[in-house]
XYZ file of C-alpha atoms in Angstrom:
85
model
C -7.715 -12.034 -23.403
C -4.553 -14.121 -23.657
C -0.992 -13.247 -22.730
C 2.186 -14.100 -20.918
C 3.948 -12.544 -17.954
C 7.341 -11.412 -19.247
C 8.735 -9.757 -16.113
C 7.801 -10.077 -12.453
C 9.907 -8.113 -9.975
C 7.872 -7.542 -6.799
C 7.342 -4.928 -5.535
C 8.781 -2.868 -8.395
C 7.580 -4.097 -11.768
C 5.272 -6.335 -13.753
C 5.280 -6.778 -17.528
C 3.088 -8.898 -19.739
C 1.826 -9.372 -23.273
C -1.795 -9.566 -24.260
C -3.979 -10.093 -27.295
C -7.754 -10.291 -27.593
C -8.895 -13.907 -27.967
C -11.259 -12.863 -30.778
C -8.292 -11.341 -32.706
C -5.571 -14.013 -32.439
C -3.983 -12.791 -35.689
C -3.184 -9.402 -34.144
C 0.320 -8.943 -32.799
C 0.390 -8.987 -28.998
C 0.673 -5.714 -27.133
C 3.228 -5.340 -24.375
C 2.339 -3.765 -21.041
C 4.874 -2.612 -18.470
C 3.724 -1.557 -15.002
C 6.208 0.101 -12.667
C 5.591 0.867 -9.000
C 7.592 3.715 -7.420
C 7.551 5.105 -3.907
C 5.950 8.538 -3.856
C 4.967 10.978 -1.130
C 1.849 9.567 0.540
C 1.795 6.348 -1.447
C 2.918 4.690 -4.648
C 3.204 6.050 -8.178
C 1.932 3.631 -10.794
C 3.301 3.992 -14.335
C 1.759 1.971 -17.149
C 3.218 1.794 -20.651
C 1.540 -0.170 -23.418
C 2.383 -0.712 -27.063
C 3.584 -0.909 -29.713
C 1.081 1.068 -31.713
C 1.407 2.094 -35.327
C 0.798 5.650 -36.480
C -2.542 5.277 -38.239
C -6.186 5.927 -37.403
C -7.109 2.395 -36.292
C -4.209 2.193 -33.833
C -4.836 5.738 -32.561
C -8.462 4.806 -31.816
C -7.409 1.541 -30.180
C -4.798 3.360 -28.101
C -7.359 5.941 -26.936
C -9.721 3.137 -25.905
C -6.964 1.370 -24.000
C -6.047 4.604 -22.236
C -9.683 5.039 -21.150
C -9.734 1.448 -19.941
C -6.590 1.943 -17.853
C -8.038 5.147 -16.384
C -11.153 3.248 -15.269
C -9.101 0.371 -13.833
C -6.747 2.747 -11.994
C -9.648 4.771 -10.559
C -11.226 1.590 -9.232
C -7.898 0.455 -7.819
C -7.499 3.804 -6.028
C -10.979 3.390 -4.522
C -10.169 -0.116 -3.268
C -6.848 1.012 -1.773
C -8.469 4.027 -0.076
C -11.247 1.825 1.307
C -8.778 -0.718 2.654
C -6.654 2.013 4.225
C -9.631 3.455 6.088
C -10.875 0.058 7.319
């Protein structure tokens, strides 16, 4: 995985590009992560794209969404563990 950080605004935002190393010809995807105060913690908003409107991109997008869900679940576990320590 290769990419560049395109925005870094602690503690509010992080943005970066990424492309799989085994697919260097593919256009890079852009990821924006925003952190917002929320009751009892922080709301994390992740936007990723661009995606085209065809089957291959829809499948790729669904896989990326699943990946982010796994990563965010693990992050929530780590934060909860640290908070109770």
